[in-house]
Coordinates of C-alpha atoms in Angstrom, one line a residue:
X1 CA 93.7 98.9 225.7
X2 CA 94.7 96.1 227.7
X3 CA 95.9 96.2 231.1
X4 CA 99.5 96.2 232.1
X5 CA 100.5 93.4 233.9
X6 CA 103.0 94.3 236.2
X7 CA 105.5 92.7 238.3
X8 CA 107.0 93.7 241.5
X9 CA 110.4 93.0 243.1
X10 CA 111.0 92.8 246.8
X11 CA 114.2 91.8 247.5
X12 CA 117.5 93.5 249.2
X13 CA 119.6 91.2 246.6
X14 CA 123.7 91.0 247.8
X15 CA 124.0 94.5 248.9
X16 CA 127.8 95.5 247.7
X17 CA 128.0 93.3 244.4
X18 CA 126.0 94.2 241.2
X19 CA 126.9 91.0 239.4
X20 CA 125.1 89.1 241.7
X21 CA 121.9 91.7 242.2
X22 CA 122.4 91.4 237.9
X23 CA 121.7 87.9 238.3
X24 CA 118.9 88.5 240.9
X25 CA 117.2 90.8 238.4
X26 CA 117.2 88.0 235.9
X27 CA 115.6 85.7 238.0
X28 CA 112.7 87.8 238.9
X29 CA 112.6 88.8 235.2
X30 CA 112.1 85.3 234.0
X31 CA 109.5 84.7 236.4
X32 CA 107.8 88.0 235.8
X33 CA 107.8 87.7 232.2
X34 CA 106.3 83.8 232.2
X35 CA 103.8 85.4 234.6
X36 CA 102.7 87.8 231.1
X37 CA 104.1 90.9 232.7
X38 CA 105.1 93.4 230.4
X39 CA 107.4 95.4 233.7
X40 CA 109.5 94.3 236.1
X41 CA 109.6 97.2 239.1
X42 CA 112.6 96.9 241.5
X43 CA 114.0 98.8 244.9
X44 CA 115.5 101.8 245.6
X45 CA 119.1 101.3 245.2
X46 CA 118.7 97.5 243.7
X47 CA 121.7 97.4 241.9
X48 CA 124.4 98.2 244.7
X49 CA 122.8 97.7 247.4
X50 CA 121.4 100.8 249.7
X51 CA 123.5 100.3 252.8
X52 CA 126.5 100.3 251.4
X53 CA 128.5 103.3 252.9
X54 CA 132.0 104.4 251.5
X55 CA 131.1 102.2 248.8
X56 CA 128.9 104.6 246.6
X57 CA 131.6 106.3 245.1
X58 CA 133.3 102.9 244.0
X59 CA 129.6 101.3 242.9
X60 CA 128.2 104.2 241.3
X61 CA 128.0 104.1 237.3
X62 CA 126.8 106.2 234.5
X63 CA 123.2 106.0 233.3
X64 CA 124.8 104.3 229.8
X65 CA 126.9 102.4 232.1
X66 CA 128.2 98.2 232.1
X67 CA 125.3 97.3 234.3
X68 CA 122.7 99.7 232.1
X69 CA 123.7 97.4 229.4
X70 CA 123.5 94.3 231.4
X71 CA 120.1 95.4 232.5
X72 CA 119.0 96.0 228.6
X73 CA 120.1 92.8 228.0
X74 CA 118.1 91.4 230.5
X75 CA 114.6 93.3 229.2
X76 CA 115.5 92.1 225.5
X77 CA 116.0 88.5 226.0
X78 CA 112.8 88.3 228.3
X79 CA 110.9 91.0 226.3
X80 CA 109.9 92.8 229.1
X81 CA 110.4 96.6 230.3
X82 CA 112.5 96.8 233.8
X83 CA 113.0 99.5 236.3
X84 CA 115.8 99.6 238.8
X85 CA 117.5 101.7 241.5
X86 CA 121.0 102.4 241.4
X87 CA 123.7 105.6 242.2
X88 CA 124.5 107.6 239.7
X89 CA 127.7 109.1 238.3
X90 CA 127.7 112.2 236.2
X91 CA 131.7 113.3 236.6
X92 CA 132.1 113.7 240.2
X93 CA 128.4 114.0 240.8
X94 CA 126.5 111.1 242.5
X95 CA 122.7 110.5 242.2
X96 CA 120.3 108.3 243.9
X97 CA 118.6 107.5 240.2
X98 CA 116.8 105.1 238.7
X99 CA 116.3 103.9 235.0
X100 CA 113.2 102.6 233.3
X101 CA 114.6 100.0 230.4
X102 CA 112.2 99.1 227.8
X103 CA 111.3 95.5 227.0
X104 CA 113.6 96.7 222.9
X105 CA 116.8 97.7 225.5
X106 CA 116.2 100.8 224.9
X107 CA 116.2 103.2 227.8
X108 CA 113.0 105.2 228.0
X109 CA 113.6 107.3 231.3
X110 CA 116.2 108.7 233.9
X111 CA 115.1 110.0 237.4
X112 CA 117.6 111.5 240.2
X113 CA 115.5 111.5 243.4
X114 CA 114.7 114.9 244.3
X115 CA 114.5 114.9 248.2
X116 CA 117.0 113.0 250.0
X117 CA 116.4 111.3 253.6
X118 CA 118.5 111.3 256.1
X119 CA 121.7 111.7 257.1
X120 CA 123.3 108.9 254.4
X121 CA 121.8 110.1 251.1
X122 CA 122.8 113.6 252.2
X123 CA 126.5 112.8 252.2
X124 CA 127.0 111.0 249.4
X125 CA 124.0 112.5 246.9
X126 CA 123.1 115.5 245.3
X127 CA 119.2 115.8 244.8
X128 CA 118.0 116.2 241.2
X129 CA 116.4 118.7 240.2
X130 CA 113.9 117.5 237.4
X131 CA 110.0 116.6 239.0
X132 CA 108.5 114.8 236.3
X133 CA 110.2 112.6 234.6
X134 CA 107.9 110.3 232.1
X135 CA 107.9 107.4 229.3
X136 CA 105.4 105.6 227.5
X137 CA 104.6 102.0 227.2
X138 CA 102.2 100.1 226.2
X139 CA 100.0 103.2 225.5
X140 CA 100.4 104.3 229.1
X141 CA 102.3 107.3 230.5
X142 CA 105.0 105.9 233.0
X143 CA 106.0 108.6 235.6
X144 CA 109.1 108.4 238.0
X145 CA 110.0 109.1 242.2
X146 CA 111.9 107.2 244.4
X147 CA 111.0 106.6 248.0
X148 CA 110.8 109.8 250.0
X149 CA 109.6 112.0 247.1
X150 CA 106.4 109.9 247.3
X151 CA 105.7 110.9 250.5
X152 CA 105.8 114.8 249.3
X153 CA 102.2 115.5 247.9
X154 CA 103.3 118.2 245.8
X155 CA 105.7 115.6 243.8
X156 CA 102.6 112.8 243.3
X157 CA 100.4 115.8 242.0
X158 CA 102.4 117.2 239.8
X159 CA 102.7 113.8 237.9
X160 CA 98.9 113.8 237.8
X161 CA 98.7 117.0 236.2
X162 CA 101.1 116.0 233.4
X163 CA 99.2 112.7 233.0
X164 CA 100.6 110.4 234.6
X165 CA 98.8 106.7 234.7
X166 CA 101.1 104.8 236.3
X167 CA 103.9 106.4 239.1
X168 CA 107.1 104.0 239.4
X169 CA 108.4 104.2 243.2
X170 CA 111.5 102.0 243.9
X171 CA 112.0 102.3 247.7
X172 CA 113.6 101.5 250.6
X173 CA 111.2 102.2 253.1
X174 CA 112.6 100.8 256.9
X175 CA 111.1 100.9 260.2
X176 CA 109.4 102.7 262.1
X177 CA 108.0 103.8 258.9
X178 CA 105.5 101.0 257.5
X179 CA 102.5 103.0 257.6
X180 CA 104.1 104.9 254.5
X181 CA 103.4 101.4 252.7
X182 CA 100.0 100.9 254.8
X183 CA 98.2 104.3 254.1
X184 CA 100.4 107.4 252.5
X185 CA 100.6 105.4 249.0
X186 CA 97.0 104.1 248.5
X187 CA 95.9 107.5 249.5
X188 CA 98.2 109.3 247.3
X189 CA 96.8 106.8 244.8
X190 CA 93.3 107.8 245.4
X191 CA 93.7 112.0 245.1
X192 CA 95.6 112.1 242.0
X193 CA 94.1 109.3 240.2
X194 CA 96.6 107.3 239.1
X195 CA 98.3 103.6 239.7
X196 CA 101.8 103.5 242.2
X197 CA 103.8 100.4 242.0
X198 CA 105.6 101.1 245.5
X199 CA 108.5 98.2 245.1
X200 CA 110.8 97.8 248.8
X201 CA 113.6 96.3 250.1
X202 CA 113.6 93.5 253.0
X203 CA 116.0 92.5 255.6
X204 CA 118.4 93.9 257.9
X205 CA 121.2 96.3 256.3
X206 CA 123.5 97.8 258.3
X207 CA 121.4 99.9 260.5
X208 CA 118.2 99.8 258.8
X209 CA 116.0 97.3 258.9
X210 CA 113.3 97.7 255.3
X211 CA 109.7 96.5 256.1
X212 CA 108.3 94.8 252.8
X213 CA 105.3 95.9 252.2
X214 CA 105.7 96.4 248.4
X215 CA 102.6 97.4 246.6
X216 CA 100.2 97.7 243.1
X217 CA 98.2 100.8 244.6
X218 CA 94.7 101.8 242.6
X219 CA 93.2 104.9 242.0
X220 CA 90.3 103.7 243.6
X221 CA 92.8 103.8 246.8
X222 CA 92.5 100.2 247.0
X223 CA 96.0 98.0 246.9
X224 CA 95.7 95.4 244.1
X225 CA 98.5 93.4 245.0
X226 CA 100.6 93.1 248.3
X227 CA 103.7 91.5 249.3
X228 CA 104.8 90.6 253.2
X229 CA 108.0 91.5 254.7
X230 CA 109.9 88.9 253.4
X231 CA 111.6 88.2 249.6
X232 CA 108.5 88.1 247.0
X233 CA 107.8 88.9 243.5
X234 CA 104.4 90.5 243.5
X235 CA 102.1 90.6 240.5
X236 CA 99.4 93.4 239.9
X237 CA 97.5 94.5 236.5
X238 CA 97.5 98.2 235.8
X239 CA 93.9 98.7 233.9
X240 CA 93.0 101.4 232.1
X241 CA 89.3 100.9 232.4
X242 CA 89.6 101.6 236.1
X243 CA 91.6 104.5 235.3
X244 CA 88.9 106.0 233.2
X245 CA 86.2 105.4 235.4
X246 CA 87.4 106.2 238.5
X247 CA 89.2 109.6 237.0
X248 CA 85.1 110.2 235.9
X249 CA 83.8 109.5 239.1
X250 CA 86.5 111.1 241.5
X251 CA 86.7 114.7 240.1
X252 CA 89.9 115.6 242.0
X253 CA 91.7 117.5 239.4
X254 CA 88.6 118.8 237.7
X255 CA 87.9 120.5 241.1
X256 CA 90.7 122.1 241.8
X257 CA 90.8 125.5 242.8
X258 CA 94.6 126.4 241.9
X259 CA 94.4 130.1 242.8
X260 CA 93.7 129.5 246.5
X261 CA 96.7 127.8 246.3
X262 CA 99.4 130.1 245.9
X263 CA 100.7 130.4 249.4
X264 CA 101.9 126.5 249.4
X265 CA 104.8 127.6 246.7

């Protein structure tokens, strides 16, 4: 099988207008797909904006929503499968969510972020409640967090244990927090045996300032493709021959001793 070229997008886009972040998406998705990727990963929040205060209610949309469609119609005319960020609406719920499009328009997964940071997310979201959330493409199992739930062993490991090969992580990682980028995901990498495509906003946002650092993390805990702070489309290949044999030489889940365990839940 051959490897999965994928395509990273760090940008903060024009926080507070989806038409323009639309048309940022289409730019990184042209140069992503004349690259030969087959994914386009983008931040946490991509299509809104993350700082955007009283503005989440007004700028959230349904999964099936105008910009969901825009976004499909972006992966069909450029053949290539996307993943975004965005809040959710379901009724008068709002979810910190993000979508994985296929490169047919259709949508393959749906992921709210299960462990909200900070004062911000916990006004206007309501966690989800669904783990592991998973897709296929291109004969690899796709799994789905979104920023903090990354940093939550327990959340990486259970995607290992249902298979995942490569774990989508649209973030918006900001200072003093760049060691998250820097260690936390090619070690989470490394124990569960599986690819991360960590993809961050950059800039100054209101208060927050994001530090970069986007990432094509290996299960050989080695980072196969890094961006700086600034805006940058990053490419990395997902290969499935590493997968097998470093999953054959790092016995991590073969090893495991679940009934000591029981304490931790």
């Amino acid at each position: 099988m051959p490897p999965l070229r994928t395509a990273l997008l760090q940008s903060s886009g024009i926080p507070g207008s989806v038409a323009r972040n639309i048309e940022v998406l289409e730019s990184a998705a042209i140069r992503a797909a004349a690259s030969g990727a087959r994914l386009l990963v983008c931040p946490e929040m991509f299509l809104t904006g993350y700082a955007i205060g009283d503005d989440v209610p007004r700028l959230a949309e349904a999964a099936d929503g105008p910009a969901a469609r825009a976004v499909a119609e972006i992966a069909v005319r450029h053949r290539i499968a996307v993943h975004y960020g965005y809040p959710e609406r379901d009724g008068d719920t709002l979810y910190n969510a993000a979508q994985l499009i296929g490169p047919d328009g259709t949508a393959l997964a749906h992921y709210r972020k299960t462990h909200l940071f900070g004062d911000f997310e916990e006004r206007w979201f309501t966690p989800g409640d669904r783990p592991v959330v998973q897709a296929e493409l291109d004969g690899l199992r796709i799994g789905l967090l979104i920023c903090y739930d990354v940093e939550f062993p327990e959340n990486v490991r259970a995607h290992a244990l249902a298979g995942t090969d490569l774990l989508l992580v649209p973030t918006a990682l900001m200072h003093p927090f760049p060691f998250v980028a820097e260690s936390v995901v090619p070690v989470r990498a490394f124990e569960n045996q599986l690819y991360i495509a960590y993809a961050n906003r950059t800039g100054t946002e209101g208060p927050f300032e994001f530090v970069g650092l986007s990432g094509l993390a290996g299960p050989d805990g080695t980072v196969r493709a890094r961006a700086g702070r600034g805006e940058e489309l990053v490419i990395g290949d997902v290969d499935p021959g590493l997968l097998t044999t470093s999953r054959a030489g790092n016995p991590y889940l073969r090893d495991r001793r679940p009934g000591l365990y029981g304490s931790l839940v």
